[in-house]
Coordinates of C-alpha atoms (C1' of nucleotides) in Angstrom, one line a residue:
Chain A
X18 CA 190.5 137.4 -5.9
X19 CA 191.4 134.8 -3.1
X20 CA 189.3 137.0 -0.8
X21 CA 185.9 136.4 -2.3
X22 CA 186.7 132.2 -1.7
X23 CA 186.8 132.7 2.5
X24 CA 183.5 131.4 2.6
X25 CA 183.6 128.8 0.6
X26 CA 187.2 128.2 2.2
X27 CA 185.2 128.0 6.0
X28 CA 182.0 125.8 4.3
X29 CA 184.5 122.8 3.2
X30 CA 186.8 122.8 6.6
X31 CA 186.3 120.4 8.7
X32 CA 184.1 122.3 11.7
X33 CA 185.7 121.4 14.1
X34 CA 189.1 122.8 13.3
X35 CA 187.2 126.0 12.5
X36 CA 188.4 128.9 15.5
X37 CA 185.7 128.9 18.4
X38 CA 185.8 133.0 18.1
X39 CA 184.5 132.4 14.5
X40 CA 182.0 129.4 14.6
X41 CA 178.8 129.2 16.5
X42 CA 177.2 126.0 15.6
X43 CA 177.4 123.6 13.0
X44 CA 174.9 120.8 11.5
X45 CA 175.9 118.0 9.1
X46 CA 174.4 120.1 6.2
X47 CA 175.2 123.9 7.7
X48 CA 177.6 125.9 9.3
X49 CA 176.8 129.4 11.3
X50 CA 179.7 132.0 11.8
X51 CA 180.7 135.5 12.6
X52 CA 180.7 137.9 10.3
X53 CA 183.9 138.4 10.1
X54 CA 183.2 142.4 9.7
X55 CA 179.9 142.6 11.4
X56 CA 178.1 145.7 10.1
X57 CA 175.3 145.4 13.1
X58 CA 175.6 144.2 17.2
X59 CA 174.8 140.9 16.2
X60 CA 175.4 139.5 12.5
X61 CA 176.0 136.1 11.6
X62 CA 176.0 134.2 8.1
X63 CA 174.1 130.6 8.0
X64 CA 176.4 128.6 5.2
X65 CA 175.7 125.2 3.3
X66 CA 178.3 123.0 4.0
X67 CA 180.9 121.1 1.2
X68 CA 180.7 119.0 -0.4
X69 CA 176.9 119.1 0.0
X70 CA 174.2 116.4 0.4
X71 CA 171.9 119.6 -0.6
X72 CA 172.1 119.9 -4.1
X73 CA 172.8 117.8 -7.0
X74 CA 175.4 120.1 -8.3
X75 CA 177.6 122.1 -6.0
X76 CA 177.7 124.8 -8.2
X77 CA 173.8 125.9 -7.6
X78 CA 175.0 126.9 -4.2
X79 CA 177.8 129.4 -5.2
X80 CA 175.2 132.1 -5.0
X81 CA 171.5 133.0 -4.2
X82 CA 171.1 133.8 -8.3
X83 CA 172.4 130.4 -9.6
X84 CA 170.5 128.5 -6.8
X85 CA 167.2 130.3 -7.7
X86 CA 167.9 129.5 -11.5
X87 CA 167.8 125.8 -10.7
X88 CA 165.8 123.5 -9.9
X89 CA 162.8 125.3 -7.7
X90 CA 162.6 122.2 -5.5
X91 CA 166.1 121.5 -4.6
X92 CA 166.0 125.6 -4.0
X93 CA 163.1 125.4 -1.9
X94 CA 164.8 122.8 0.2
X95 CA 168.3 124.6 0.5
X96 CA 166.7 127.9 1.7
X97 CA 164.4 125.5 4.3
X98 CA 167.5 124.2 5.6
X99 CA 169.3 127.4 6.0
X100 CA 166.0 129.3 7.5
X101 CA 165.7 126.7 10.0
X102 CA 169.5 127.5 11.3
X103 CA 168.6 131.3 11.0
X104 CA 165.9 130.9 13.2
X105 CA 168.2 129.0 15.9
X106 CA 170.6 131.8 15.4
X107 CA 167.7 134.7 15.6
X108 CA 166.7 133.0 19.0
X109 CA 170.2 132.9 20.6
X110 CA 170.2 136.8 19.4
X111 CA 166.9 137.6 21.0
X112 CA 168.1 136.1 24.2
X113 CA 171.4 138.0 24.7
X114 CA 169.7 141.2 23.4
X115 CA 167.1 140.4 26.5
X116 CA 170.1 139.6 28.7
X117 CA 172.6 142.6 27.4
X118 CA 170.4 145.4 27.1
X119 CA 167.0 144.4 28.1
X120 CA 164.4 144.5 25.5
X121 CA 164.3 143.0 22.2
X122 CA 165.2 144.8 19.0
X123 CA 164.4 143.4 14.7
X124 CA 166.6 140.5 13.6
X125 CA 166.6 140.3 9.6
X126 CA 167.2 137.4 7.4
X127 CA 167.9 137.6 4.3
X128 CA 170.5 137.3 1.0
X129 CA 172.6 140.3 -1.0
X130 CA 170.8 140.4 -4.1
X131 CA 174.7 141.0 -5.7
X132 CA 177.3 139.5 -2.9
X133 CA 180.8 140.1 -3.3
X134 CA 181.9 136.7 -1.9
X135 CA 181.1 133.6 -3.5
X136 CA 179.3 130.5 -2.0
X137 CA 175.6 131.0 -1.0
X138 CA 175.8 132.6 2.9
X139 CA 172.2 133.3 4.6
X140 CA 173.1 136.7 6.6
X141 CA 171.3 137.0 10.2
X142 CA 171.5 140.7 11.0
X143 CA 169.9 142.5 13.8
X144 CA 168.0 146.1 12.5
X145 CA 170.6 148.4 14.6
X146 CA 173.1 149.1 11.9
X147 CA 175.8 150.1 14.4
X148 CA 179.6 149.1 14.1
X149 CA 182.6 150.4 13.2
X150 CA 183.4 148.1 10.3
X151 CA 179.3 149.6 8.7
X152 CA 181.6 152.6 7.0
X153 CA 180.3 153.2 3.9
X154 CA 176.7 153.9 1.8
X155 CA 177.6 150.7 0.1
X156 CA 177.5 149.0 3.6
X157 CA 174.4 150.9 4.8
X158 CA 172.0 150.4 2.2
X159 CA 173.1 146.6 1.2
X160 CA 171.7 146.0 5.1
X161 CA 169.2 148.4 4.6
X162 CA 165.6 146.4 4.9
X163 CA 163.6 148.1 3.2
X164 CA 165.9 149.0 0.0
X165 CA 165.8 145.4 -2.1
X166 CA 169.2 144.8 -2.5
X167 CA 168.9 143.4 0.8
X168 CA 166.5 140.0 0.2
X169 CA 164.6 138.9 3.0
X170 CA 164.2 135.0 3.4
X171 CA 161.0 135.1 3.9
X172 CA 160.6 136.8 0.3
X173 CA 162.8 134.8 -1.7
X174 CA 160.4 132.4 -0.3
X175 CA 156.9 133.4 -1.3
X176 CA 158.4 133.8 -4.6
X177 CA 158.8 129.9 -4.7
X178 CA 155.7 129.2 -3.6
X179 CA 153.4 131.4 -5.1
X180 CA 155.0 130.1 -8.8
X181 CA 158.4 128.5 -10.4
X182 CA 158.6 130.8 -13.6
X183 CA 158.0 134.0 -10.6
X184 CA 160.0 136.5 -12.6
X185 CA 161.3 137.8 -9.2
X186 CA 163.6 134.4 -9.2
X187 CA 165.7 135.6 -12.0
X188 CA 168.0 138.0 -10.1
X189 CA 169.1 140.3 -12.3
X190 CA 172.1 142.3 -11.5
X191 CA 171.9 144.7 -13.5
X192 CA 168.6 145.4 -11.6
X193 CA 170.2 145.3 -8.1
X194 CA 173.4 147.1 -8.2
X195 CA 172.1 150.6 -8.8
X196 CA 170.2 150.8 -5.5
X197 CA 174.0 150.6 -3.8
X198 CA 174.3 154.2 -5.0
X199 CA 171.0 155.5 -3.6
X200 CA 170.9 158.4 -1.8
X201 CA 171.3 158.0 2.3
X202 CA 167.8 158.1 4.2
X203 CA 167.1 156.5 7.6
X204 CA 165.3 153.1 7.1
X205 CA 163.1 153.5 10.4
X206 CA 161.9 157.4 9.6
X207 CA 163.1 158.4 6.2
X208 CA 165.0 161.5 7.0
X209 CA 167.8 162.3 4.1
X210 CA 171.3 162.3 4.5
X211 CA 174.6 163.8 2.7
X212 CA 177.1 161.9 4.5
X213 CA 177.8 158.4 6.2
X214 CA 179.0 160.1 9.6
X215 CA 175.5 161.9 10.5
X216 CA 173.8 158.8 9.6
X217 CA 175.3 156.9 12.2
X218 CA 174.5 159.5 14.8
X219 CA 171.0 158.9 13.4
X220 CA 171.1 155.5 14.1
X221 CA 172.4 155.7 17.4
X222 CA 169.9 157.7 18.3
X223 CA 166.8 155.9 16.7
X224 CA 168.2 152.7 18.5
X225 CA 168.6 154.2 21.9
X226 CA 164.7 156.0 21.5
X227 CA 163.7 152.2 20.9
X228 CA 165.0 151.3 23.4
X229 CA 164.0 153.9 26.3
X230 CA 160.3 152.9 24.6
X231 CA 160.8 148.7 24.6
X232 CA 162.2 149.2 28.5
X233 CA 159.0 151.2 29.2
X234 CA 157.0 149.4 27.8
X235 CA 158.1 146.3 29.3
X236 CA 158.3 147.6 32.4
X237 CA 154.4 149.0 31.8
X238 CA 153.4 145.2 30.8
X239 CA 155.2 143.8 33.7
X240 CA 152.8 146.3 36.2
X241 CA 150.0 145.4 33.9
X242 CA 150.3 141.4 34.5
X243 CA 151.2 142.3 38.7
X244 CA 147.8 143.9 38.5
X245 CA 146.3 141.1 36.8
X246 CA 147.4 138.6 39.8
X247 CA 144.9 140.8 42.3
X248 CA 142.7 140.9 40.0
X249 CA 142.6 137.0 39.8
X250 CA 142.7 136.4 43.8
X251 CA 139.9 139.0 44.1
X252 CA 138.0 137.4 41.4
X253 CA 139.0 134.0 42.7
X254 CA 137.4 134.7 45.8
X255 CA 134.1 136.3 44.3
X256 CA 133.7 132.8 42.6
X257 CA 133.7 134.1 39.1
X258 CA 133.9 132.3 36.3
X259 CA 137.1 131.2 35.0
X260 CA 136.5 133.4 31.7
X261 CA 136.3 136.3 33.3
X262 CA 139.1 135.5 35.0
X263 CA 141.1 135.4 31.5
X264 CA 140.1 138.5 30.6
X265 CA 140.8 140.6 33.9
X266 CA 144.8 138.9 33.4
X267 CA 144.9 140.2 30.1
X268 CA 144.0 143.9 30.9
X269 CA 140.6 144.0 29.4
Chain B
dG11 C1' 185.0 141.5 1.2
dT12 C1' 189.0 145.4 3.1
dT13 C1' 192.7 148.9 2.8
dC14 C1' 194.6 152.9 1.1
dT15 C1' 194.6 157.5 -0.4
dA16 C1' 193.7 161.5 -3.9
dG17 C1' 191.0 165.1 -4.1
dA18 C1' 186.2 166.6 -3.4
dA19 C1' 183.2 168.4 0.1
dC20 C1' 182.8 170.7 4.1
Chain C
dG18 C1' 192.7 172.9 7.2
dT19 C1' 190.1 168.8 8.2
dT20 C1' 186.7 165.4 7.1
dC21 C1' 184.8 162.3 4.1
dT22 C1' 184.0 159.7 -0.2
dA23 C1' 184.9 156.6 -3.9
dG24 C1' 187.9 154.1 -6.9
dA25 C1' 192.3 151.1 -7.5
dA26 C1' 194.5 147.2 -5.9
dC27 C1' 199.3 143.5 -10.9

DNA sequence: GTTCTAGAAC
DNA sequence: GTTCTAGAAC
């Protein structure tokens, strides 16, 4: 099983002998790569570095599970440090979505409730869905965000803070694995399907609609705010008051 | 995690 | 007949 230690493998080299192709930033405590298989346009894993400064023991950081069955602080901090990198990450995406295609799409981040490589890895994952290595329902609904086998940061947590003995931290495989199987339906409008290859049609589809809407729309925001500037010179020069002013810029 | 492929599904 | 899934990989 030498395959399931790459990650770990990429946490305890020395970043900067790591391939430019493959890594995108690193931090004394974090690393950010490529998925090496992306399963969306833009997917990258956030990993704790090793040896770590993180964690008392390395081994709370070989998975999501053992981390949560630790200590809740040292958790709480780990998942801190590795949000903080996914939200750098998230921002770089945002921008090249702007620059690429011109609007903005969903960016999740979040764990695999059961991964199949070992050492903790934070997945940033934008909502799209489409690749050629995303080939199977195992794939699909391990991304999909809505399913639960897919764990959103922001979850994991709430589930910290809202209590330590949160039944939800004990992740239970048992629990987790069946939803792999589940029958194929569209995350963004539910609509069933028997096999992988119509699915990702679908998606196609549901990303270009977003995206005729998000360029219309900006396009419709951008008139909105050019309207808004003679607005303010016509107010300007009626002397009104600067409130009124606001509210004229912001379509009111 | 992927690749490969037998045989099920179309 | 071809497409597609799902389980083995020593």
């Amino acid at each position: 099983m030498s395959w399931a230690k790459a990650l770990e493998i990429y946490a305890r080299t020395a970043p900067d002998t790591i391939s430019k192709d493959v890594l995108l930033r690193f931090m004394d405590d974090t690393i950010t790569i490529r998925d090496a298989y992306r399963k969306a346009m833009y997917h990258y894993l956030i990993l704790p570095r090793l040896p770590s400064s993180l964690v008392s023991n390395p081994s709370q950081i070989s998975s999501l599970k053992c981390l949560l069955s630790g200590d809740k602080e040292e958790a709480l901090h780990v998942l801190q440090v590795l949000g903080k990198e996914a939200e750098v990450a998230k921002t770089d995406i945002l921008e090249d979505m702007q620059k690429k295609h011109g609007f903005q799409w969903t960016v999740n981040i979040g764990f695999h409730a059961v991964p199949s490589m070992e050492h903790i890895h934070l997945h940033v994952v934008s909502s799209d869905l489409l690749s050629s290595a995303l080939k199977n329902k195992k794939h699909y609904n391990s991304f999909s965000p809505k399913l639960g086998f897919f764990i959103h940061l922001s979850d994991v947590l709430s589930w910290l803070t809202e209590g330590a003995s949160d039944s939800r931290l004990n992740i239970n495989s048992a629990k987790y694995e069946p939803l792999l199987k589940t029958d194929l339906s569209c995350f963004k409008c539910d609509e069933s399907f028997k096999r992988m290859p119509r699915l990702k049609e679908h998606l196609e589809d549901e990303w270009k609609k977003e995206k005729r809407h998000a360029v219309k729309e900006n396009a419709r925001k951008r008139q909105r705010g050019a309207d808004g500037g003679e607005d303010m010179e016509r107010a300007a020069k009626k002397h009104i008051g600067e409130k009124e002013v606001a509210s004229l810029a912001d379509g009111q």
